[in-house]
PDB file of N, CA and C in Angstrom:
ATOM      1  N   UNK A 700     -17.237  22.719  26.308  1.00  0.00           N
ATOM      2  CA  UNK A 700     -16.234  22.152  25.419  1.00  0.00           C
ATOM      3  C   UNK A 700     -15.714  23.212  24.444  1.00  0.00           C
ATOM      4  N   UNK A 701     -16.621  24.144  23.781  1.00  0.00           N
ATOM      5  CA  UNK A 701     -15.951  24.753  22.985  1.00  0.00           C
ATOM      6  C   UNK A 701     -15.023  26.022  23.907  1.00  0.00           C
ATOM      7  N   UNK A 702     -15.683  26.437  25.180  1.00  0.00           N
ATOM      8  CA  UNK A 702     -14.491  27.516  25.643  1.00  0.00           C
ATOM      9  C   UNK A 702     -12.874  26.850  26.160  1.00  0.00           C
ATOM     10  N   UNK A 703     -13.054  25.451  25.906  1.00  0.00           N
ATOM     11  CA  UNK A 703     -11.705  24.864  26.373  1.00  0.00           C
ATOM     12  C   UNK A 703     -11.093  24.734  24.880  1.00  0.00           C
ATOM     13  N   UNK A 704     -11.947  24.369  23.979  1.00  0.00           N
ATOM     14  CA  UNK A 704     -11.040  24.567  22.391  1.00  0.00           C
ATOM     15  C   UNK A 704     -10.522  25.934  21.919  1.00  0.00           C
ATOM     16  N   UNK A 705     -11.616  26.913  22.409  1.00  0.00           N
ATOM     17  CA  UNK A 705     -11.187  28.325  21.970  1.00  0.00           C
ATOM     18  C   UNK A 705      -9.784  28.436  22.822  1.00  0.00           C
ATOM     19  N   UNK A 706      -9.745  28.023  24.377  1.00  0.00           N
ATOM     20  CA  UNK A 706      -8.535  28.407  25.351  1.00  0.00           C
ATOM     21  C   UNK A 706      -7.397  27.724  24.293  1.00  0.00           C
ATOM     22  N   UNK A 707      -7.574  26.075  23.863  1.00  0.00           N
ATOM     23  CA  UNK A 707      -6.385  25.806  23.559  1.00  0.00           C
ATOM     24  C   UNK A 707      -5.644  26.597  22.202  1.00  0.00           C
ATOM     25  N   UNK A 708      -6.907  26.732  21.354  1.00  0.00           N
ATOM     26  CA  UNK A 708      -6.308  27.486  20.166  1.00  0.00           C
ATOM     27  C   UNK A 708      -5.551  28.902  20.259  1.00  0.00           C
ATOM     28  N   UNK A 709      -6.257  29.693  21.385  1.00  0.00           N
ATOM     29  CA  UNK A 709      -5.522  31.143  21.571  1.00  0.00           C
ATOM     30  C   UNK A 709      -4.436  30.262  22.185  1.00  0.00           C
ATOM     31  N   UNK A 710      -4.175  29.726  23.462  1.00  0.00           N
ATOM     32  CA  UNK A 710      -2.659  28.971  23.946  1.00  0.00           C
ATOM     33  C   UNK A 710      -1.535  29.110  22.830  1.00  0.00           C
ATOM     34  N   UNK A 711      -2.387  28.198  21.378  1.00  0.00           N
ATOM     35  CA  UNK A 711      -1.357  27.850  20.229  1.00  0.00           C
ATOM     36  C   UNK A 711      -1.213  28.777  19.699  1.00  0.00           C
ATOM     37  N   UNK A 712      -1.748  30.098  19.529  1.00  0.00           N
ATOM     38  CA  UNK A 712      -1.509  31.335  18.538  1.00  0.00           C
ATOM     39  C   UNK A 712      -0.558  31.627  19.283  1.00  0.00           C
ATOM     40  N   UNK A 713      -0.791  31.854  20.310  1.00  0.00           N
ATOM     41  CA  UNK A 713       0.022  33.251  21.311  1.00  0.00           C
ATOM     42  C   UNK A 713       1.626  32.573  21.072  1.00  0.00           C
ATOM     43  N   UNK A 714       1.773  30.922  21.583  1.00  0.00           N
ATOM     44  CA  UNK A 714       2.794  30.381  21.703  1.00  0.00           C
ATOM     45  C   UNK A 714       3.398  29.579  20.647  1.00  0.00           C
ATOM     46  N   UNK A 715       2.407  30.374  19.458  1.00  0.00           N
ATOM     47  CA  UNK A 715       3.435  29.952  17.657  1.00  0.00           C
ATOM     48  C   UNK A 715       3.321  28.489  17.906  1.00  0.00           C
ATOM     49  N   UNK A 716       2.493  27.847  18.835  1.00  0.00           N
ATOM     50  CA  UNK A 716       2.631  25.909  18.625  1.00  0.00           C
ATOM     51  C   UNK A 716       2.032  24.957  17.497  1.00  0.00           C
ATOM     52  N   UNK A 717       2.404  25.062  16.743  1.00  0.00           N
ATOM     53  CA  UNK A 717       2.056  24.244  15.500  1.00  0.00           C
ATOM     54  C   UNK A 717       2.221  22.829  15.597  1.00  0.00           C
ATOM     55  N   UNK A 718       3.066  22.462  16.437  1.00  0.00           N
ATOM     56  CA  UNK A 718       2.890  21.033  16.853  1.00  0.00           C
ATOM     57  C   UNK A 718       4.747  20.538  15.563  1.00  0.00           C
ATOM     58  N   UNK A 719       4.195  19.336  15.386  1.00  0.00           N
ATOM     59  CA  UNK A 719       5.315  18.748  14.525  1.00  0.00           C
ATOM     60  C   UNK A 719       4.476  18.348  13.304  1.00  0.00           C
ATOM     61  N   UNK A 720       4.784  18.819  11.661  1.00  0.00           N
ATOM     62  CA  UNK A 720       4.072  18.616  10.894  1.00  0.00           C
ATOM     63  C   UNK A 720       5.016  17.760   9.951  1.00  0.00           C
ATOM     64  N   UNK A 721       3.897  16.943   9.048  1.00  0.00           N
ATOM     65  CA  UNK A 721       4.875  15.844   8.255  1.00  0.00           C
ATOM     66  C   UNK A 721       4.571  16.508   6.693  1.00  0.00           C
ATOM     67  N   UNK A 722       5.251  17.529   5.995  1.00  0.00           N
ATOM     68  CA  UNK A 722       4.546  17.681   4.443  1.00  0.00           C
ATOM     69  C   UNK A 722       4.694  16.992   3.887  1.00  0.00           C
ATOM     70  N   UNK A 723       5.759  15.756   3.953  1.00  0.00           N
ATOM     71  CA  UNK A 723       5.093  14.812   2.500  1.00  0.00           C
ATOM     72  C   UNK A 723       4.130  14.191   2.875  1.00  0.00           C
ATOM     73  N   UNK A 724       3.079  13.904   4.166  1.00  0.00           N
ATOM     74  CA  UNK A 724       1.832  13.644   3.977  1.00  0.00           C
ATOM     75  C   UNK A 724       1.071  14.371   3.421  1.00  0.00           C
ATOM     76  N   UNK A 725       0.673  15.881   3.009  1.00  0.00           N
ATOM     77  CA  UNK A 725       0.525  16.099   2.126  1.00  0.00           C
ATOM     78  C   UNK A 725      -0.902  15.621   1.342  1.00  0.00           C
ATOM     79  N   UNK A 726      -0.579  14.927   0.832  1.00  0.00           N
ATOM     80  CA  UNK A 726      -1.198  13.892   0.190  1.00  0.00           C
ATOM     81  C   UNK A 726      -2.979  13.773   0.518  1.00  0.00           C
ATOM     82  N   UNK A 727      -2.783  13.854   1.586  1.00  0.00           N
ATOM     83  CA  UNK A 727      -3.714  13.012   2.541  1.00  0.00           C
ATOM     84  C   UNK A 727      -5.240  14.329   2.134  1.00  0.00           C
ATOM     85  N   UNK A 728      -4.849  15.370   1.512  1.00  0.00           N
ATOM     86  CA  UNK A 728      -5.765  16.445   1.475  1.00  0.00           C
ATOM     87  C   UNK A 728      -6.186  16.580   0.148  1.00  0.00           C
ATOM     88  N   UNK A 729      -5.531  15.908  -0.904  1.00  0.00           N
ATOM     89  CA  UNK A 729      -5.848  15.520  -2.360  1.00  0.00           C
ATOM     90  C   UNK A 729      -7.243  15.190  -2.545  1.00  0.00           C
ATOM     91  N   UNK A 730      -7.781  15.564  -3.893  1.00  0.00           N
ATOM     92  CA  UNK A 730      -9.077  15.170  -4.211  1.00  0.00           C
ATOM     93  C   UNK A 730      -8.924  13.875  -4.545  1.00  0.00           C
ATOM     94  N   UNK A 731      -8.043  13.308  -4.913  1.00  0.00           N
ATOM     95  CA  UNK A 731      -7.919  12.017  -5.602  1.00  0.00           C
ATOM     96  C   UNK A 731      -7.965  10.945  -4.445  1.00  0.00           C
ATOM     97  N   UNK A 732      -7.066  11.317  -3.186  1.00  0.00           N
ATOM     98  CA  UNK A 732      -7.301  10.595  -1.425  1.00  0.00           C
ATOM     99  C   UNK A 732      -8.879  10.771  -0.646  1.00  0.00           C
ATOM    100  N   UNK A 733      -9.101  12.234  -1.114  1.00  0.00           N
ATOM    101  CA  UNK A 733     -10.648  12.196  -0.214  1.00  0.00           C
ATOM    102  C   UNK A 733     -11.428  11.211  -1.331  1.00  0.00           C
ATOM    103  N   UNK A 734     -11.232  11.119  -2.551  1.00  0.00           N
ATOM    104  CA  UNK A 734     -12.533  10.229  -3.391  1.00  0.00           C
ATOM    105  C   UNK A 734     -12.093   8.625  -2.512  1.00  0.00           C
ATOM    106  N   UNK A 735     -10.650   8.480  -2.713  1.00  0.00           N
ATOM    107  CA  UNK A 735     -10.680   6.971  -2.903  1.00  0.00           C
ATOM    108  C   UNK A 735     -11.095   6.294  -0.935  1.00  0.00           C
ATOM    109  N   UNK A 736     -10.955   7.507  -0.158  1.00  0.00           N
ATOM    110  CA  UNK A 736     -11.846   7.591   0.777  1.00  0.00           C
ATOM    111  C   UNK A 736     -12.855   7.186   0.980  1.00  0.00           C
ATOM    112  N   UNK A 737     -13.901   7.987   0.104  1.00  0.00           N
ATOM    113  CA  UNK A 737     -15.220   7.939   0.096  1.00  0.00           C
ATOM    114  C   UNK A 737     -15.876   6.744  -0.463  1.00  0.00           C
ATOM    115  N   UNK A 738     -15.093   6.399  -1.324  1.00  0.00           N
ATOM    116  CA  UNK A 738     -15.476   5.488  -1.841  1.00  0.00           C
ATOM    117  C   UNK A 738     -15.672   3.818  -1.100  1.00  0.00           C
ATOM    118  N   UNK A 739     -14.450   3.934  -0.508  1.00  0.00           N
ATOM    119  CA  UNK A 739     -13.689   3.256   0.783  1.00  0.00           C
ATOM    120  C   UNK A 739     -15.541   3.346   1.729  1.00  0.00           C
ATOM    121  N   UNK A 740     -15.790   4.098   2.253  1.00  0.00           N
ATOM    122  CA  UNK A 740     -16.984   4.320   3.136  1.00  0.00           C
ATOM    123  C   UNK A 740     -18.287   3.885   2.951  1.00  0.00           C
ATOM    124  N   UNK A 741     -18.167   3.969   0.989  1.00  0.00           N
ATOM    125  CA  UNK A 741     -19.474   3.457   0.398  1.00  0.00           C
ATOM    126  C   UNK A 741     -19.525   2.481   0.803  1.00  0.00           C
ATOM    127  N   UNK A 742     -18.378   1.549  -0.006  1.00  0.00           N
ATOM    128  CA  UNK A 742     -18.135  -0.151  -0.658  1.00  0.00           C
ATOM    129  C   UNK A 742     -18.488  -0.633   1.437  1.00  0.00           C
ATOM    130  N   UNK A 743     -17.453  -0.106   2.170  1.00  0.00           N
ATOM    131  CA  UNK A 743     -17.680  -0.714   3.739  1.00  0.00           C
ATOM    132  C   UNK A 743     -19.298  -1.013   3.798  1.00  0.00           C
ATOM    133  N   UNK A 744     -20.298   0.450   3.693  1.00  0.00           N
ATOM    134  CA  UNK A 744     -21.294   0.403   4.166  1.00  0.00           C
ATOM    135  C   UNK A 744     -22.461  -0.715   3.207  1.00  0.00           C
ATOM    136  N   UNK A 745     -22.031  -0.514   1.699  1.00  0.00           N
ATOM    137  CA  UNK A 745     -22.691  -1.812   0.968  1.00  0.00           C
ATOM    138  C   UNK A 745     -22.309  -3.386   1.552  1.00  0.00           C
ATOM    139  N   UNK A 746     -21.035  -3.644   2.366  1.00  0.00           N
ATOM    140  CA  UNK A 746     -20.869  -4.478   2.364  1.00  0.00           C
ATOM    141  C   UNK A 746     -21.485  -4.715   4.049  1.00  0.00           C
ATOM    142  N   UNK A 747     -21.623  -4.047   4.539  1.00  0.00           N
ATOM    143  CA  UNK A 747     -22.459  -4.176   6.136  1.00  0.00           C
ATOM    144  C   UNK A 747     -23.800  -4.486   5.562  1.00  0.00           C
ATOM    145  N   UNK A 748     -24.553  -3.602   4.670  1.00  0.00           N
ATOM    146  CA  UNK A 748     -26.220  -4.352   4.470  1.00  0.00           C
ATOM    147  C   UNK A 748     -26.036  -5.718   3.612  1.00  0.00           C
ATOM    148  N   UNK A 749     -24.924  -6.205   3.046  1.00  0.00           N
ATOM    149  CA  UNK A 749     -24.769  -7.340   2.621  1.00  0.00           C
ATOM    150  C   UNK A 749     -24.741  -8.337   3.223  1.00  0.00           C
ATOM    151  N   UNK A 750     -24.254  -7.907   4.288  1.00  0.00           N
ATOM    152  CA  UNK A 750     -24.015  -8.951   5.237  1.00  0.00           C
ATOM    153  C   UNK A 750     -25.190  -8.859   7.007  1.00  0.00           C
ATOM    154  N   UNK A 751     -25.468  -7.793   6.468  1.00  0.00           N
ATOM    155  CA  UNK A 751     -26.966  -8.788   7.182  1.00  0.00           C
ATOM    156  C   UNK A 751     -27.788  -9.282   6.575  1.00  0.00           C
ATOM    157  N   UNK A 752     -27.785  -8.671   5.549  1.00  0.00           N
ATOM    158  CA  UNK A 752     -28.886  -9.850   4.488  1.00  0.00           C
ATOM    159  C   UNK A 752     -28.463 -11.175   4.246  1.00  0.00           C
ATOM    160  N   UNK A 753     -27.380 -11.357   4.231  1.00  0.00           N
ATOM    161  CA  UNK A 753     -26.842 -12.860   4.394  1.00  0.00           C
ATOM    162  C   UNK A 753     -27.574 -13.046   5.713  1.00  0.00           C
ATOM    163  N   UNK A 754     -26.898 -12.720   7.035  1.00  0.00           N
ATOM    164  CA  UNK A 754     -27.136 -13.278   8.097  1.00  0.00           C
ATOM    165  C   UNK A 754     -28.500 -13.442   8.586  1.00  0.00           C
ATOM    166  N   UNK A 755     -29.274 -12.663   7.679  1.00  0.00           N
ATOM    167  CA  UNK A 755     -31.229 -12.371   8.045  1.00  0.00           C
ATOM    168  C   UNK A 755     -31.216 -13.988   7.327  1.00  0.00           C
ATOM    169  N   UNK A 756     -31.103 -14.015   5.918  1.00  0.00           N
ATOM    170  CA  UNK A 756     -31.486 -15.386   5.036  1.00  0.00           C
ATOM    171  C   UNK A 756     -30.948 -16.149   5.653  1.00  0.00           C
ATOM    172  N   UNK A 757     -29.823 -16.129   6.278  1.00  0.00           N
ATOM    173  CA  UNK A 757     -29.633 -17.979   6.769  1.00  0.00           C
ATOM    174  C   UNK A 757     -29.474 -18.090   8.630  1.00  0.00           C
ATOM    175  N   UNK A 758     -30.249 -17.047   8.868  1.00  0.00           N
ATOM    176  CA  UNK A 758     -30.630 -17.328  10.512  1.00  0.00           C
ATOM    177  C   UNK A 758     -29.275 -17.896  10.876  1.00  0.00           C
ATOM    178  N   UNK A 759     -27.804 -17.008  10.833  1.00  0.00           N
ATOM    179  CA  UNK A 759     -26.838 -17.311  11.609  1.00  0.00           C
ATOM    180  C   UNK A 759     -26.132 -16.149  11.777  1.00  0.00           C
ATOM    181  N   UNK A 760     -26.297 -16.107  13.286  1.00  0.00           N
ATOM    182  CA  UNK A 760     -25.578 -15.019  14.110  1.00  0.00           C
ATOM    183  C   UNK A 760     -23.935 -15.217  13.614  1.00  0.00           C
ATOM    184  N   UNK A 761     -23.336 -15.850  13.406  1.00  0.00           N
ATOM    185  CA  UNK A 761     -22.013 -15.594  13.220  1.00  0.00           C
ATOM    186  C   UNK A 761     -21.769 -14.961  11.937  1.00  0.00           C
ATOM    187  N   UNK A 762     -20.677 -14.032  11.803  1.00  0.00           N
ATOM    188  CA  UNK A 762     -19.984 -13.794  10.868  1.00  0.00           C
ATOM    189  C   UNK A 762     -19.206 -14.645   9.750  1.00  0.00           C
ATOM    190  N   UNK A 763     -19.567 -14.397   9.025  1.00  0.00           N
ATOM    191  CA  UNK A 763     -19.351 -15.516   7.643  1.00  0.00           C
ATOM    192  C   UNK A 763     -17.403 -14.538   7.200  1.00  0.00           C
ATOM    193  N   UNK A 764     -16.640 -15.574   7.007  1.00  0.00           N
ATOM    194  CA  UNK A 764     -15.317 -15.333   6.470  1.00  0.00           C
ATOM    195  C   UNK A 764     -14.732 -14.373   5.712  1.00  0.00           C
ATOM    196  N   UNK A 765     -15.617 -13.959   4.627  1.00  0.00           N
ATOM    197  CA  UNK A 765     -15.367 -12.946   3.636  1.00  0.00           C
ATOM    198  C   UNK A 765     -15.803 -11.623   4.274  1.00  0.00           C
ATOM    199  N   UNK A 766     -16.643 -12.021   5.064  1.00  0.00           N
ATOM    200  CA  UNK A 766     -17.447 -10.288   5.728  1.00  0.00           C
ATOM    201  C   UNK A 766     -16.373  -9.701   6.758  1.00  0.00           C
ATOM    202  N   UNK A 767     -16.165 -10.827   7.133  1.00  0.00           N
ATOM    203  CA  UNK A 767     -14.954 -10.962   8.749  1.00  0.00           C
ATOM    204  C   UNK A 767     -13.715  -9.842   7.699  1.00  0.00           C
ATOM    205  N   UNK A 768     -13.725 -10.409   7.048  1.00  0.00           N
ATOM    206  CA  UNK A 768     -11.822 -10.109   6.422  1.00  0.00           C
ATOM    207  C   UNK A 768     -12.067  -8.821   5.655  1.00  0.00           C
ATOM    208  N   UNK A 769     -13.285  -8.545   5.268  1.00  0.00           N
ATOM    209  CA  UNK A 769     -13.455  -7.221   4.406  1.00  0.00           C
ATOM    210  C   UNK A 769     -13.911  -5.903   5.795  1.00  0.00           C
ATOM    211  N   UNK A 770     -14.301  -6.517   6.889  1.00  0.00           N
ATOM    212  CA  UNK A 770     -14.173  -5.728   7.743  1.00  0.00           C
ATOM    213  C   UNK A 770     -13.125  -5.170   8.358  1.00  0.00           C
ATOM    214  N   UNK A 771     -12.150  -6.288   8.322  1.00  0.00           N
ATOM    215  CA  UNK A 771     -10.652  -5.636   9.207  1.00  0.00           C
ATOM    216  C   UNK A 771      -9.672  -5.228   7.619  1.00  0.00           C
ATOM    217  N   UNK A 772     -10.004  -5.527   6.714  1.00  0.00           N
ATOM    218  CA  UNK A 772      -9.699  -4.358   5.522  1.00  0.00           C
ATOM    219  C   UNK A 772      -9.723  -3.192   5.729  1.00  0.00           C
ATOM    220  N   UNK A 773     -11.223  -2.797   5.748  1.00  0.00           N
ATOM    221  CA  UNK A 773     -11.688  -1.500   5.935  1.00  0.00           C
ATOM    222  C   UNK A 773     -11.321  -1.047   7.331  1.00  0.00           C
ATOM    223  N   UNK A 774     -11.414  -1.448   8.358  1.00  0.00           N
ATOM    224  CA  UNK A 774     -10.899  -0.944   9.620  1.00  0.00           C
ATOM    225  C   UNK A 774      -9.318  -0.287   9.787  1.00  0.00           C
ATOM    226  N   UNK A 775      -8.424  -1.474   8.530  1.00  0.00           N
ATOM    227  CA  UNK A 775      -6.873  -0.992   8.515  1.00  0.00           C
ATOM    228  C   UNK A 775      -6.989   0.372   7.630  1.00  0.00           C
ATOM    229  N   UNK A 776      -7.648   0.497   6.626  1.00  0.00           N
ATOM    230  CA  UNK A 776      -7.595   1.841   5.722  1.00  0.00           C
ATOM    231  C   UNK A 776      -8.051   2.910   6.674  1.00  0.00           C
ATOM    232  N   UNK A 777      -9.180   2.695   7.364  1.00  0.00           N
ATOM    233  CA  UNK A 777      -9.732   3.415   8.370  1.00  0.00           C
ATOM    234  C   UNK A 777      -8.866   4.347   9.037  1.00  0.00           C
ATOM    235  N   UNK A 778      -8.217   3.524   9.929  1.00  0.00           N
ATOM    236  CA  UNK A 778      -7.743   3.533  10.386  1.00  0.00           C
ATOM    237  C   UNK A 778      -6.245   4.561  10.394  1.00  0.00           C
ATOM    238  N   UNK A 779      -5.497   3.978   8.837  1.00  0.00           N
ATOM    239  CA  UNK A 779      -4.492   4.082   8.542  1.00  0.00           C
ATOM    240  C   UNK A 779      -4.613   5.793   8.258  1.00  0.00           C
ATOM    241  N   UNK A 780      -6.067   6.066   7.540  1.00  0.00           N
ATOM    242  CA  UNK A 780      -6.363   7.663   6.768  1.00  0.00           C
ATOM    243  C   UNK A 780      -6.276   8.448   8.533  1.00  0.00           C
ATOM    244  N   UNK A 781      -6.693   8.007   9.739  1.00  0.00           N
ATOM    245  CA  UNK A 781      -7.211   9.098  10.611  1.00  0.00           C
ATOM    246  C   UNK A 781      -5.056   9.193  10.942  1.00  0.00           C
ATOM    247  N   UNK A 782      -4.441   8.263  11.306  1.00  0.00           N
ATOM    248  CA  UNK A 782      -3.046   8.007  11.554  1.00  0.00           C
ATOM    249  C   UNK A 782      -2.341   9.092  10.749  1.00  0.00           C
ATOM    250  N   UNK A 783      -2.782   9.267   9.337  1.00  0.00           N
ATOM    251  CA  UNK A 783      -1.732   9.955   8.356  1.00  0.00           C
ATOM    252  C   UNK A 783      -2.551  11.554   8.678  1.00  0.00           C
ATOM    253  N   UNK A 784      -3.895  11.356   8.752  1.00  0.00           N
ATOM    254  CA  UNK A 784      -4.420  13.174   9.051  1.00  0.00           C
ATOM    255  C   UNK A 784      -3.547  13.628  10.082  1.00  0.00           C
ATOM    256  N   UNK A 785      -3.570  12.875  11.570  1.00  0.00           N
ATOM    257  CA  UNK A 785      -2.888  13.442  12.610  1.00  0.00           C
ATOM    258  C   UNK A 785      -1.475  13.749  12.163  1.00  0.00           C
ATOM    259  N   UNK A 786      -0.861  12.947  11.965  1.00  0.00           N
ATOM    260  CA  UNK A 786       0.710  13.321  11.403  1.00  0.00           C
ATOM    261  C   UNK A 786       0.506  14.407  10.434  1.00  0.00           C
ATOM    262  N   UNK A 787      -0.459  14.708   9.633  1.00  0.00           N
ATOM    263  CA  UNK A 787      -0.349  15.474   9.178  1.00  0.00           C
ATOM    264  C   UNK A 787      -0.464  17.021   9.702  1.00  0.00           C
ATOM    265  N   UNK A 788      -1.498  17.392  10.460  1.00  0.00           N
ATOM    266  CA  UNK A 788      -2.306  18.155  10.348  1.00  0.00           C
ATOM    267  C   UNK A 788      -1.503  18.959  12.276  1.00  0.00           C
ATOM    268  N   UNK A 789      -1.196  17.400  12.695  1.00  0.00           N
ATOM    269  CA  UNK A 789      -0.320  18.061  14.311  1.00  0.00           C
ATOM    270  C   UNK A 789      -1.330  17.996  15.369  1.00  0.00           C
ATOM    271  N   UNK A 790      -1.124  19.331  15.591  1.00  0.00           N
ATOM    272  CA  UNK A 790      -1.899  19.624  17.163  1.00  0.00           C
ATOM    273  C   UNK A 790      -3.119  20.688  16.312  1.00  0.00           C
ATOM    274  N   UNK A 791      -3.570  21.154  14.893  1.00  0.00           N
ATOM    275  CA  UNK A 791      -4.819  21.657  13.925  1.00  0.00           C
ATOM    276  C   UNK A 791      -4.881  20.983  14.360  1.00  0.00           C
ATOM    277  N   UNK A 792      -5.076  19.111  14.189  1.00  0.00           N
ATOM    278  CA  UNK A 792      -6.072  18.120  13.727  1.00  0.00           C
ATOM    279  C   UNK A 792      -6.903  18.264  15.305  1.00  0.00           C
ATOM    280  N   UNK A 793      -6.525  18.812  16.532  1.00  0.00           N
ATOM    281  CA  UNK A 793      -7.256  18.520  16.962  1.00  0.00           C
ATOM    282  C   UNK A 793      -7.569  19.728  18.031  1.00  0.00           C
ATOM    283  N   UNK A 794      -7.373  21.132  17.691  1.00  0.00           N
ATOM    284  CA  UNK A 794      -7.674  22.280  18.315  1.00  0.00           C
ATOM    285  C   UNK A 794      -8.435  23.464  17.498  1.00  0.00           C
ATOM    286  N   UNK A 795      -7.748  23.590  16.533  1.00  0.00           N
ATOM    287  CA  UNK A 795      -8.454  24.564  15.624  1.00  0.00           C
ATOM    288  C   UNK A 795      -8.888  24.623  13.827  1.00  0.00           C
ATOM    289  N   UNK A 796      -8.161  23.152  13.392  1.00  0.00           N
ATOM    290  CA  UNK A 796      -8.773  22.603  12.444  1.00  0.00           C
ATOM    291  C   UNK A 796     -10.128  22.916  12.312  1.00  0.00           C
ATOM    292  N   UNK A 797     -10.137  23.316  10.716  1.00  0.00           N
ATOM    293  CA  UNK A 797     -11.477  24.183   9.967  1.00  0.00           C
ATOM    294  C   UNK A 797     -12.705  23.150   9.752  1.00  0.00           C
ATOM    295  N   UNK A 798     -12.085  21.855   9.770  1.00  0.00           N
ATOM    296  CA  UNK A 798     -12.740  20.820  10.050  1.00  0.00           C
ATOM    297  C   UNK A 798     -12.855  19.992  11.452  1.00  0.00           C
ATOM    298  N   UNK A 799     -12.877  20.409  12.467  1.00  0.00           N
ATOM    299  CA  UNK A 799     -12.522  20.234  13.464  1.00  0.00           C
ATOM    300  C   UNK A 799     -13.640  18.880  14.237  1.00  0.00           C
ATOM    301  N   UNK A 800     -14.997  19.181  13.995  1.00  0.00           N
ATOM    302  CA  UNK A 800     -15.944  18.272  14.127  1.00  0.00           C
ATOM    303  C   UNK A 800     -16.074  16.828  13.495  1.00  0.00           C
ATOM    304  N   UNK A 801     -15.744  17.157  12.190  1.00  0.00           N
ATOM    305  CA  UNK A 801     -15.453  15.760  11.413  1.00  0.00           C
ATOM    306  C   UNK A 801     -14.386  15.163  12.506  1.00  0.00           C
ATOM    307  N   UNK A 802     -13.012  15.455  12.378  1.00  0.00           N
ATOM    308  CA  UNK A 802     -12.042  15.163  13.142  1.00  0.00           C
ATOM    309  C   UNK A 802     -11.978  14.396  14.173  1.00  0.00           C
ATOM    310  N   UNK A 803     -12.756  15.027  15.075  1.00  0.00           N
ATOM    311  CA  UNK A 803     -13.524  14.116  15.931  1.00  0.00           C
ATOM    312  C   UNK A 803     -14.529  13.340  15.862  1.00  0.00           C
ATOM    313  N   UNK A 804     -15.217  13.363  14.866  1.00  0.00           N
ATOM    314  CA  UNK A 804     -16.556  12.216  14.774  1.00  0.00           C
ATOM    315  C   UNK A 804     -15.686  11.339  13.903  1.00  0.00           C
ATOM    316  N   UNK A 805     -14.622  11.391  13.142  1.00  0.00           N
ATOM    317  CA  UNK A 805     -13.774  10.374  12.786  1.00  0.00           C
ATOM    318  C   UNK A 805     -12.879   9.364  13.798  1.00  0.00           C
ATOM    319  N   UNK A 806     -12.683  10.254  14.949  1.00  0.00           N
ATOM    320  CA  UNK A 806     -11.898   9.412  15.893  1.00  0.00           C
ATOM    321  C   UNK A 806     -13.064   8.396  16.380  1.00  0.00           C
TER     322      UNK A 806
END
């Protein structure tokens, strides 16, 4: 895997391919976007042990309403942050980006 990333990245040097980049995303690389991120990742993951502790105390396999809806919350932000990196970042986000591993363990 990595001699096919190294191939594509020399490909993109040699042939100046930067892909199509969006700068007013921008944004998306701010300390103020990576916190409200992270934070985003905490609150998700407090709210997953919340909700098995609900589901441990009342011995029911189903998903209770509020857990349901705070999940596809977090799935749209999720979601929405990996959408705005790619637009951002092009054909980096997924060849020679300095972060390149995250990148993918985010997809």
């Amino acid at each position: 895997a990595d001699m096919e990333v190294n191939a594509i990245a020399k490909y993109m040097e040699t042939k100046h391919c930067d892909g199509i980049k969006c700068p007013r995303l921008s944004f998306i690389r701010s300390t103020w976007c990576e916190t409200a991120i992270a934070c985003c990742i905490i609150t998700n993951t407090i709210l997953f042990g919340a909700e098995v502790q609900y589901q441990s105390s009342t011995l029911n396999i189903h998903t209770a309403a509020p857990f349901e809806a705070a999940s596809h919350c977090f799935f749209a932000i999720f979601l929405i942050e990996v959408v705005i990196r790619i637009l951002h970042d092009s054909n980096v986000f997924f060849a020679t980006s300095i972060n390149l591993a995250w990148n993918y363990f985010d997809l």
